[in-house]
DNA sequence: TATTGTTATACTCTATAACTATA
DNA sequence: TATAGTTATAGAGTATAACAATA
């Protein structure tokens, strides 16, 4: 395993021109997300659906999506799955379903006071877990990594609807507001 | 969605001191990997197990892991699952199982000529897909992102085995190369 | 006794389809 | 007719356990 490690580290230290082997990027993303999931899963422990639950709660509080569907789309979760997730958080008193007066089909998911408090606690734990996760990267570079990662993710977020294959094309182009 | 986009972009452009909201990092990783998977899945098309198959083949060729178990560990795949995957690639003539003379329990997975040729073709497609995926990030920063991502992933790769336990700090401080 | 690899089974997660209500 | 949300069912993917061979 140590030999493996040496090999791997060698790849990372390759010349700056050749942008690393082709499989590197996907492997890095996969490995890092796996570790992130494992650690954050342990960190948030009691939260209903682990890392996914944390992301849902986090998105609900900070992005205030206008509907369950919007929330699901933002997180790349199927609408039918989102129903179960929200059910759990409602049952736990972390969020509430509110009917949108403008569109009575839609339900806005809003956090309860307890939901906000729980999220604050989770945020603190998650930050600690992430700091540990990125321990191998220097602090200044860590910020750069997070920034670029967010930039890259935001850059493709809109394309999600197109890429989700055939069925959802026209909607993505529609004006939401 | 457009409004959403604006909000999101605004987050990315926040002050450099406050390192972005707590949920940002996990969301970025998740969203980016999802998009990467979707695009690479489409790019490699005929390859047996999609993105996972690509990563396996890529790892087999470039890392020459000493056993199936090592290969599985590196990719975070269960041993039992790896058996199915290798079965498929062997059947497709992309890799071969070779008995390790030093340890007759172990089987080294080595690429066939065809396997190498297929990987080369896939690499080219994947690079194109990744370039498209990271279109929102400037080229210079793109290289930085890939480098830091690999560095972060390699930094936690060794901890995978310990991961069940809580404390993972000391290993991250180890010399990477 | 521990580890590699295989196989069979069970479980979890996710997607598909059908339904109601609103637009 | 199309969309938001719910529910039920089926499928894919994954882990768990038992096994044989080797260390």
CSV table of C-alpha atoms (C1' of nucleotides) in Angstrom, one decimal:
chain,number,residue,atom,x,y,z
A,1,UNK,CA,0.0,0.0,0.0
A,2,UNK,CA,2.8,2.3,0.8
A,3,UNK,CA,4.3,1.7,-2.6
A,4,UNK,CA,0.9,2.5,-4.1
A,5,UNK,CA,1.0,5.8,-2.2
A,6,UNK,CA,4.3,6.7,-3.6
A,7,UNK,CA,3.2,6.0,-7.1
A,8,UNK,CA,0.1,8.1,-6.6
A,9,UNK,CA,2.0,11.0,-5.1
A,10,UNK,CA,4.4,10.8,-8.1
A,11,UNK,CA,1.5,11.4,-10.4
A,12,UNK,CA,0.5,14.5,-8.6
A,13,UNK,CA,3.9,15.9,-8.8
A,14,UNK,CA,4.2,15.5,-12.5
A,15,UNK,CA,5.1,18.4,-14.9
A,16,UNK,CA,2.8,21.4,-14.9
A,17,UNK,CA,2.4,21.3,-18.6
A,18,UNK,CA,1.0,17.8,-19.1
A,19,UNK,CA,-2.2,18.2,-17.1
A,20,UNK,CA,-2.0,14.8,-15.5
A,21,UNK,CA,-3.2,11.5,-16.9
A,22,UNK,CA,-6.7,11.3,-18.3
A,23,UNK,CA,-8.2,9.2,-15.6
A,24,UNK,CA,-6.9,11.4,-12.8
A,25,UNK,CA,-9.7,14.0,-12.7
A,26,UNK,CA,-12.5,11.5,-12.4
A,27,UNK,CA,-10.6,9.4,-9.9
A,28,UNK,CA,-9.9,12.4,-7.8
A,29,UNK,CA,-13.5,13.6,-7.8
A,30,UNK,CA,-14.7,10.1,-6.9
A,31,UNK,CA,-12.2,9.4,-4.2
A,32,UNK,CA,-12.7,12.8,-2.6
A,33,UNK,CA,-16.5,12.7,-2.6
A,34,UNK,CA,-16.4,9.2,-1.2
A,35,UNK,CA,-14.2,10.3,1.7
A,36,UNK,CA,-16.2,13.5,2.1
A,37,UNK,CA,-19.4,11.4,2.3
A,38,UNK,CA,-17.9,8.9,4.8
A,39,UNK,CA,-16.7,11.7,7.1
A,40,UNK,CA,-19.6,13.9,6.9
A,41,UNK,CA,-21.9,10.9,7.3
A,42,UNK,CA,-20.2,10.2,10.6
A,43,UNK,CA,-20.1,13.9,11.6
A,44,UNK,CA,-23.9,14.5,11.2
A,45,UNK,CA,-24.7,11.2,12.6
A,46,UNK,CA,-28.3,11.6,13.9
A,47,UNK,CA,-29.5,13.7,10.9
A,48,UNK,CA,-32.1,11.7,9.0
A,49,UNK,CA,-30.5,11.0,5.7
A,50,UNK,CA,-26.9,11.6,6.3
A,51,UNK,CA,-24.9,13.7,3.9
A,52,UNK,CA,-27.9,14.0,1.6
A,53,UNK,CA,-30.1,15.2,4.4
A,54,UNK,CA,-27.5,17.7,5.3
A,55,UNK,CA,-27.3,19.0,1.7
A,56,UNK,CA,-31.1,19.2,1.6
A,57,UNK,CA,-31.4,21.2,4.8
A,58,UNK,CA,-28.5,23.4,3.8
A,59,UNK,CA,-30.1,24.1,0.4
A,60,UNK,CA,-33.5,24.8,2.0
A,61,UNK,CA,-32.0,27.3,4.4
A,62,UNK,CA,-29.6,29.1,2.1
A,63,UNK,CA,-31.1,28.9,-1.3
A,64,UNK,CA,-34.8,29.0,-0.4
A,65,UNK,CA,-35.9,27.1,-3.5
A,66,UNK,CA,-39.4,28.0,-4.6
A,67,UNK,CA,-40.7,24.4,-4.8
A,68,UNK,CA,-39.8,20.8,-4.0
A,69,UNK,CA,-39.1,20.3,-7.7
A,70,UNK,CA,-36.6,23.1,-7.7
A,71,UNK,CA,-35.0,21.8,-4.6
A,72,UNK,CA,-34.7,18.3,-6.1
A,73,UNK,CA,-33.3,19.7,-9.4
A,74,UNK,CA,-30.7,21.7,-7.6
A,75,UNK,CA,-29.5,18.6,-5.7
A,76,UNK,CA,-29.9,16.3,-8.7
A,77,UNK,CA,-32.4,14.2,-6.8
A,78,UNK,CA,-35.4,12.6,-8.3
A,79,UNK,CA,-38.8,14.3,-7.4
A,80,UNK,CA,-40.1,11.0,-6.1
A,81,UNK,CA,-37.2,10.6,-3.8
A,82,UNK,CA,-37.4,14.1,-2.6
A,83,UNK,CA,-40.9,13.4,-1.2
A,84,UNK,CA,-39.5,10.7,1.1
A,85,UNK,CA,-36.7,13.0,2.2
A,86,UNK,CA,-39.0,15.9,3.0
A,87,UNK,CA,-41.4,13.6,4.8
A,88,UNK,CA,-38.6,12.6,7.1
A,89,UNK,CA,-37.5,16.2,7.9
A,90,UNK,CA,-41.1,17.3,8.4
A,91,UNK,CA,-41.6,14.4,10.8
A,92,UNK,CA,-38.5,15.4,12.6
A,93,UNK,CA,-39.6,19.0,12.8
A,94,UNK,CA,-36.7,20.4,10.8
A,95,UNK,CA,-38.7,21.8,7.9
A,96,UNK,CA,-42.3,22.6,6.9
A,97,UNK,CA,-44.3,22.3,3.7
A,98,UNK,CA,-46.0,25.6,2.8
A,99,UNK,CA,-48.4,26.0,0.0
A,100,UNK,CA,-47.3,28.5,-2.6
A,101,UNK,CA,-50.3,31.0,-2.8
A,102,UNK,CA,-49.2,31.9,-6.4
A,103,UNK,CA,-49.2,28.2,-7.5
A,104,UNK,CA,-51.3,25.9,-5.4
A,105,UNK,CA,-49.6,22.9,-6.8
A,106,UNK,CA,-46.2,23.9,-5.5
A,107,UNK,CA,-45.0,23.5,-1.9
A,108,UNK,CA,-42.2,25.7,-0.6
A,109,UNK,CA,-40.0,23.9,1.9
A,110,UNK,CA,-39.1,26.3,4.7
A,111,UNK,CA,-36.9,25.5,7.8
A,112,UNK,CA,-38.3,25.6,11.3
A,113,UNK,CA,-36.4,27.3,14.1
A,114,UNK,CA,-35.2,23.9,15.1
A,115,UNK,CA,-34.2,23.2,11.6
A,116,UNK,CA,-32.0,26.3,11.5
A,117,UNK,CA,-30.5,25.5,14.9
A,118,UNK,CA,-29.7,21.9,13.8
A,119,UNK,CA,-28.2,23.2,10.6
A,120,UNK,CA,-25.9,25.6,12.5
A,121,UNK,CA,-24.7,22.7,14.6
A,122,UNK,CA,-24.2,20.5,11.6
A,123,UNK,CA,-22.4,23.2,9.7
A,124,UNK,CA,-19.9,23.5,12.5
A,125,UNK,CA,-19.3,19.7,12.5
A,126,UNK,CA,-19.1,19.6,8.7
A,127,UNK,CA,-16.6,22.4,8.6
A,128,UNK,CA,-14.4,20.5,11.0
A,129,UNK,CA,-14.7,17.3,9.0
A,130,UNK,CA,-13.9,19.1,5.8
A,131,UNK,CA,-10.9,20.8,7.4
A,132,UNK,CA,-9.6,17.4,8.3
A,133,UNK,CA,-10.4,16.0,4.9
A,134,UNK,CA,-8.3,18.7,3.2
A,135,UNK,CA,-5.5,18.4,5.7
A,136,UNK,CA,-3.1,17.5,2.9
A,137,UNK,CA,-3.7,20.8,1.1
A,138,UNK,CA,-2.2,24.0,2.4
A,139,UNK,CA,-4.7,26.5,3.8
A,140,UNK,CA,-4.3,29.1,1.0
A,141,UNK,CA,-4.6,26.4,-1.7
A,142,UNK,CA,-7.6,25.0,0.2
A,143,UNK,CA,-9.5,28.2,-0.4
A,144,UNK,CA,-8.5,28.2,-4.0
A,145,UNK,CA,-9.7,24.6,-4.4
A,146,UNK,CA,-13.1,25.3,-2.8
A,147,UNK,CA,-13.5,28.4,-4.9
A,148,UNK,CA,-12.6,26.7,-8.2
A,149,UNK,CA,-14.7,23.7,-7.4
A,150,UNK,CA,-17.7,25.9,-6.7
A,151,UNK,CA,-17.0,27.8,-9.9
A,152,UNK,CA,-16.8,24.6,-12.0
A,153,UNK,CA,-19.9,23.2,-10.4
A,154,UNK,CA,-21.9,26.3,-10.9
A,155,UNK,CA,-20.8,26.4,-14.4
A,156,UNK,CA,-22.4,23.1,-15.2
A,157,UNK,CA,-25.4,23.3,-12.9
A,158,UNK,CA,-27.6,24.9,-15.5
A,159,UNK,CA,-26.8,22.2,-18.0
A,160,UNK,CA,-28.1,19.6,-15.8
A,161,UNK,CA,-31.5,19.8,-17.3
A,162,UNK,CA,-30.2,19.4,-20.8
A,163,UNK,CA,-27.9,16.6,-19.9
A,164,UNK,CA,-30.5,14.7,-17.9
A,165,UNK,CA,-31.2,13.3,-21.4
A,166,UNK,CA,-34.1,13.8,-23.6
A,167,UNK,CA,-37.2,14.4,-21.6
A,168,UNK,CA,-36.4,17.8,-19.9
A,169,UNK,CA,-35.1,19.9,-22.6
A,170,UNK,CA,-37.7,22.6,-23.2
A,171,UNK,CA,-38.3,23.3,-19.5
A,172,UNK,CA,-34.7,24.3,-18.9
A,173,UNK,CA,-35.0,27.1,-21.4
A,174,UNK,CA,-38.2,28.5,-19.7
A,175,UNK,CA,-38.2,31.6,-17.6
A,176,UNK,CA,-38.8,30.6,-14.0
A,177,UNK,CA,-39.5,33.8,-12.3
B,1,UNK,CA,-33.6,28.7,-12.7
B,2,UNK,CA,-32.0,31.8,-14.0
B,3,UNK,CA,-32.6,33.6,-10.8
B,4,UNK,CA,-31.2,30.6,-9.0
B,5,UNK,CA,-28.1,30.8,-11.2
B,6,UNK,CA,-27.5,34.4,-10.2
B,7,UNK,CA,-27.8,33.5,-6.6
B,8,UNK,CA,-25.4,30.7,-7.0
B,9,UNK,CA,-22.9,32.8,-8.9
B,10,UNK,CA,-23.1,35.4,-6.2
B,11,UNK,CA,-22.0,32.8,-3.6
B,12,UNK,CA,-19.0,31.9,-5.6
B,13,UNK,CA,-18.0,35.6,-5.9
B,14,UNK,CA,-18.1,36.1,-2.1
B,15,UNK,CA,-15.2,37.5,-0.2
B,16,UNK,CA,-12.0,35.5,-0.2
B,17,UNK,CA,-11.8,35.5,3.6
B,18,UNK,CA,-15.0,33.8,4.4
B,19,UNK,CA,-14.4,30.5,2.6
B,20,UNK,CA,-18.0,30.2,1.3
B,21,UNK,CA,-21.0,28.6,3.1
B,22,UNK,CA,-20.6,25.3,4.8
B,23,UNK,CA,-22.7,23.3,2.4
B,24,UNK,CA,-20.9,24.7,-0.6
B,25,UNK,CA,-18.0,22.2,-0.8
B,26,UNK,CA,-20.1,19.1,-0.6
B,27,UNK,CA,-22.6,20.4,-3.0
B,28,UNK,CA,-19.9,21.3,-5.5
B,29,UNK,CA,-18.3,17.9,-5.3
B,30,UNK,CA,-21.6,16.2,-5.7
B,31,UNK,CA,-22.8,18.3,-8.6
B,32,UNK,CA,-19.5,18.2,-10.4
B,33,UNK,CA,-19.1,14.4,-10.1
B,34,UNK,CA,-22.7,13.9,-11.2
B,35,UNK,CA,-22.1,16.0,-14.3
B,36,UNK,CA,-18.8,14.3,-14.9
B,37,UNK,CA,-20.4,10.9,-14.7
B,38,UNK,CA,-23.2,11.9,-17.0
B,39,UNK,CA,-20.9,13.2,-19.7
B,40,UNK,CA,-18.2,10.6,-19.4
B,41,UNK,CA,-20.9,7.9,-19.4
B,42,UNK,CA,-22.1,9.3,-22.7
B,43,UNK,CA,-18.6,9.7,-24.0
B,44,UNK,CA,-17.4,6.1,-23.4
B,45,UNK,CA,-20.7,4.7,-24.5
B,46,UNK,CA,-19.9,1.1,-25.4
B,47,UNK,CA,-17.5,0.5,-22.6
B,48,UNK,CA,-18.9,-2.2,-20.3
B,49,UNK,CA,-19.6,-0.4,-17.1
B,50,UNK,CA,-19.5,3.2,-18.1
B,51,UNK,CA,-17.5,5.6,-16.0
B,52,UNK,CA,-16.6,2.9,-13.5
B,53,UNK,CA,-15.3,0.7,-16.3
B,54,UNK,CA,-13.3,3.5,-17.6
B,55,UNK,CA,-11.7,4.1,-14.1
B,56,UNK,CA,-11.0,0.5,-13.7
B,57,UNK,CA,-9.3,0.2,-17.1
B,58,UNK,CA,-7.4,3.4,-16.5
B,59,UNK,CA,-6.2,2.3,-13.1
B,60,UNK,CA,-5.2,-1.1,-14.4
B,61,UNK,CA,-3.1,0.4,-17.2
B,62,UNK,CA,-1.5,3.2,-15.3
B,63,UNK,CA,-1.2,2.0,-11.7
B,64,UNK,CA,-0.7,-1.7,-12.4
B,65,UNK,CA,-2.1,-2.7,-9.1
B,66,UNK,CA,-0.7,-6.0,-7.7
B,67,UNK,CA,-4.0,-7.7,-7.1
B,68,UNK,CA,-7.7,-7.4,-7.6
B,69,UNK,CA,-8.0,-6.4,-4.0
B,70,UNK,CA,-5.6,-3.6,-4.4
B,71,UNK,CA,-7.4,-2.4,-7.5
B,72,UNK,CA,-10.7,-2.5,-5.7
B,73,UNK,CA,-9.3,-0.7,-2.7
B,74,UNK,CA,-7.9,2.1,-4.9
B,75,UNK,CA,-11.2,2.7,-6.5
B,76,UNK,CA,-13.3,2.2,-3.4
B,77,UNK,CA,-15.1,-0.7,-4.9
B,78,UNK,CA,-16.1,-3.8,-3.0
B,79,UNK,CA,-14.1,-6.9,-3.8
B,80,UNK,CA,-17.2,-8.9,-4.7
B,81,UNK,CA,-18.3,-6.2,-7.1
B,82,UNK,CA,-14.8,-6.1,-8.6
B,83,UNK,CA,-15.2,-9.7,-9.6
B,84,UNK,CA,-18.2,-8.9,-11.8
B,85,UNK,CA,-16.4,-6.0,-13.4
B,86,UNK,CA,-13.3,-7.9,-14.2
B,87,UNK,CA,-15.4,-10.7,-15.5
B,88,UNK,CA,-16.9,-8.3,-18.0
B,89,UNK,CA,-13.6,-6.9,-19.2
B,90,UNK,CA,-12.1,-10.3,-19.5
B,91,UNK,CA,-15.0,-11.4,-21.6
B,92,UNK,CA,-14.6,-8.3,-23.7
B,93,UNK,CA,-10.9,-9.0,-24.2
B,94,UNK,CA,-9.8,-5.8,-22.5
B,95,UNK,CA,-7.9,-7.3,-19.6
B,96,UNK,CA,-6.6,-10.6,-18.5
B,97,UNK,CA,-6.2,-12.3,-15.1
B,98,UNK,CA,-2.7,-13.5,-14.4
B,99,UNK,CA,-1.7,-15.5,-11.4
B,100,UNK,CA,0.9,-13.9,-9.2
B,101,UNK,CA,3.7,-16.4,-8.9
B,102,UNK,CA,4.7,-14.9,-5.6
B,103,UNK,CA,1.3,-15.3,-4.1
B,104,UNK,CA,-0.9,-17.8,-5.8
B,105,UNK,CA,-4.0,-16.5,-4.2
B,106,UNK,CA,-3.7,-13.1,-5.9
B,107,UNK,CA,-4.5,-12.3,-9.5
B,108,UNK,CA,-2.9,-9.4,-11.3
B,109,UNK,CA,-5.1,-7.7,-13.8
B,110,UNK,CA,-3.2,-6.8,-16.9
B,111,UNK,CA,-4.5,-5.0,-20.0
B,112,UNK,CA,-4.5,-6.7,-23.4
B,113,UNK,CA,-3.3,-4.8,-26.4
B,114,UNK,CA,-6.9,-4.2,-27.3
B,115,UNK,CA,-7.4,-2.9,-23.8
B,116,UNK,CA,-4.7,-0.4,-24.2
B,117,UNK,CA,-6.0,0.7,-27.6
B,118,UNK,CA,-9.5,1.1,-26.2
B,119,UNK,CA,-8.3,3.1,-23.2
B,120,UNK,CA,-6.4,5.4,-25.5
B,121,UNK,CA,-9.5,6.1,-27.5
B,122,UNK,CA,-11.5,6.5,-24.3
B,123,UNK,CA,-8.9,8.9,-22.9
B,124,UNK,CA,-9.3,11.1,-25.8
B,125,UNK,CA,-13.1,11.2,-25.5
B,126,UNK,CA,-12.9,11.7,-21.8
B,127,UNK,CA,-10.5,14.6,-22.1
B,128,UNK,CA,-12.8,16.3,-24.5
B,129,UNK,CA,-15.8,15.7,-22.2
B,130,UNK,CA,-13.8,17.1,-19.2
B,131,UNK,CA,-12.7,20.1,-21.2
B,132,UNK,CA,-16.3,20.8,-21.9
B,133,UNK,CA,-17.3,20.1,-18.3
B,134,UNK,CA,-14.8,22.7,-17.1
B,135,UNK,CA,-15.7,25.2,-19.7
B,136,UNK,CA,-16.7,27.7,-17.1
B,137,UNK,CA,-13.2,27.7,-15.6
B,138,UNK,CA,-10.3,29.5,-17.3
B,139,UNK,CA,-7.6,27.2,-18.6
B,140,UNK,CA,-4.9,28.2,-16.2
B,141,UNK,CA,-7.2,27.8,-13.2
B,142,UNK,CA,-8.4,24.5,-14.7
B,143,UNK,CA,-5.0,23.1,-14.3
B,144,UNK,CA,-4.8,24.4,-10.7
B,145,UNK,CA,-8.2,22.8,-10.0
B,146,UNK,CA,-7.1,19.4,-11.3
B,147,UNK,CA,-3.8,19.6,-9.4
B,148,UNK,CA,-5.3,20.5,-6.1
B,149,UNK,CA,-8.1,18.0,-6.5
B,150,UNK,CA,-5.6,15.2,-7.1
B,151,UNK,CA,-3.5,16.4,-4.2
B,152,UNK,CA,-6.5,16.4,-1.9
B,153,UNK,CA,-7.7,13.0,-3.1
B,154,UNK,CA,-4.3,11.5,-2.7
B,155,UNK,CA,-4.0,13.0,0.7
B,156,UNK,CA,-7.0,11.0,2.0
B,157,UNK,CA,-6.6,7.9,-0.2
B,158,UNK,CA,-4.4,6.1,2.4
B,159,UNK,CA,-6.9,6.8,5.2
B,160,UNK,CA,-9.6,4.8,3.4
B,161,UNK,CA,-8.7,1.7,5.4
B,162,UNK,CA,-8.7,3.6,8.7
B,163,UNK,CA,-11.8,5.5,7.7
B,164,UNK,CA,-14.1,3.4,9.8
B,165,UNK,CA,-12.3,4.8,12.8
B,166,UNK,CA,-12.7,8.4,13.8
B,167,UNK,CA,-9.2,9.9,13.9
B,168,UNK,CA,-7.5,10.4,10.6
B,169,UNK,CA,-5.4,13.4,11.2
B,170,UNK,CA,-1.8,12.2,11.5
B,171,UNK,CA,-1.7,10.4,8.1
B,172,UNK,CA,-2.7,13.5,6.2
B,173,UNK,CA,0.5,15.2,7.4
B,174,UNK,CA,2.6,12.6,5.8
B,175,UNK,CA,5.1,13.4,3.2
B,176,UNK,CA,3.4,13.0,-0.2
B,177,UNK,CA,6.5,13.2,-2.4
C,1,DT,C1',-5.7,-17.7,11.6
C,2,DA,C1',-5.8,-14.2,7.9
C,3,DT,C1',-6.2,-13.1,3.0
C,4,DT,C1',-7.5,-13.6,-2.1
C,5,DG,C1',-11.0,-14.4,-5.0
C,6,DT,C1',-15.6,-16.4,-6.1
C,7,DT,C1',-20.5,-17.2,-5.6
C,8,DA,C1',-25.2,-16.8,-3.8
C,9,DT,C1',-28.4,-14.1,-1.2
C,10,DA,C1',-30.5,-10.1,0.8
C,11,DC,C1',-30.8,-5.4,1.1
C,12,DT,C1',-30.8,-0.5,-0.2
C,13,DC,C1',-31.3,2.8,-3.3
C,14,DT,C1',-33.2,4.7,-7.4
C,15,DA,C1',-36.0,5.0,-11.4
C,16,DT,C1',-40.7,4.1,-13.8
C,17,DA,C1',-45.4,4.4,-14.0
C,18,DA,C1',-49.9,5.7,-12.4
C,19,DC,C1',-52.7,8.9,-9.9
C,20,DT,C1',-54.6,13.5,-8.0
C,21,DA,C1',-54.7,18.4,-8.0
C,22,DT,C1',-53.7,22.5,-10.1
C,23,DA,C1',-52.3,25.5,-14.1
D,1,DT,C1',-52.1,19.6,-22.3
D,2,DA,C1',-48.4,20.1,-19.0
D,3,DT,C1',-46.6,20.5,-14.3
D,4,DA,C1',-46.2,19.7,-8.8
D,5,DG,C1',-46.5,16.3,-5.7
D,6,DT,C1',-47.6,11.7,-4.0
D,7,DT,C1',-47.7,6.7,-4.0
D,8,DA,C1',-46.7,1.9,-5.4
D,9,DT,C1',-44.0,-1.2,-8.0
D,10,DA,C1',-40.0,-2.9,-10.4
D,11,DG,C1',-35.2,-2.7,-11.3
D,12,DA,C1',-30.3,-1.7,-10.7
D,13,DG,C1',-26.7,-1.5,-7.7
D,14,DT,C1',-24.6,-2.7,-3.4
D,15,DA,C1',-23.4,-5.1,0.7
D,16,DT,C1',-23.4,-9.5,3.6
D,17,DA,C1',-22.3,-14.1,4.2
D,18,DA,C1',-20.5,-18.5,3.1
D,19,DC,C1',-17.1,-21.0,0.5
D,20,DA,C1',-12.4,-22.8,-1.5
D,21,DA,C1',-7.6,-22.0,-2.1
D,22,DT,C1',-3.4,-20.1,-0.4
D,23,DA,C1',-0.4,-17.7,2.9
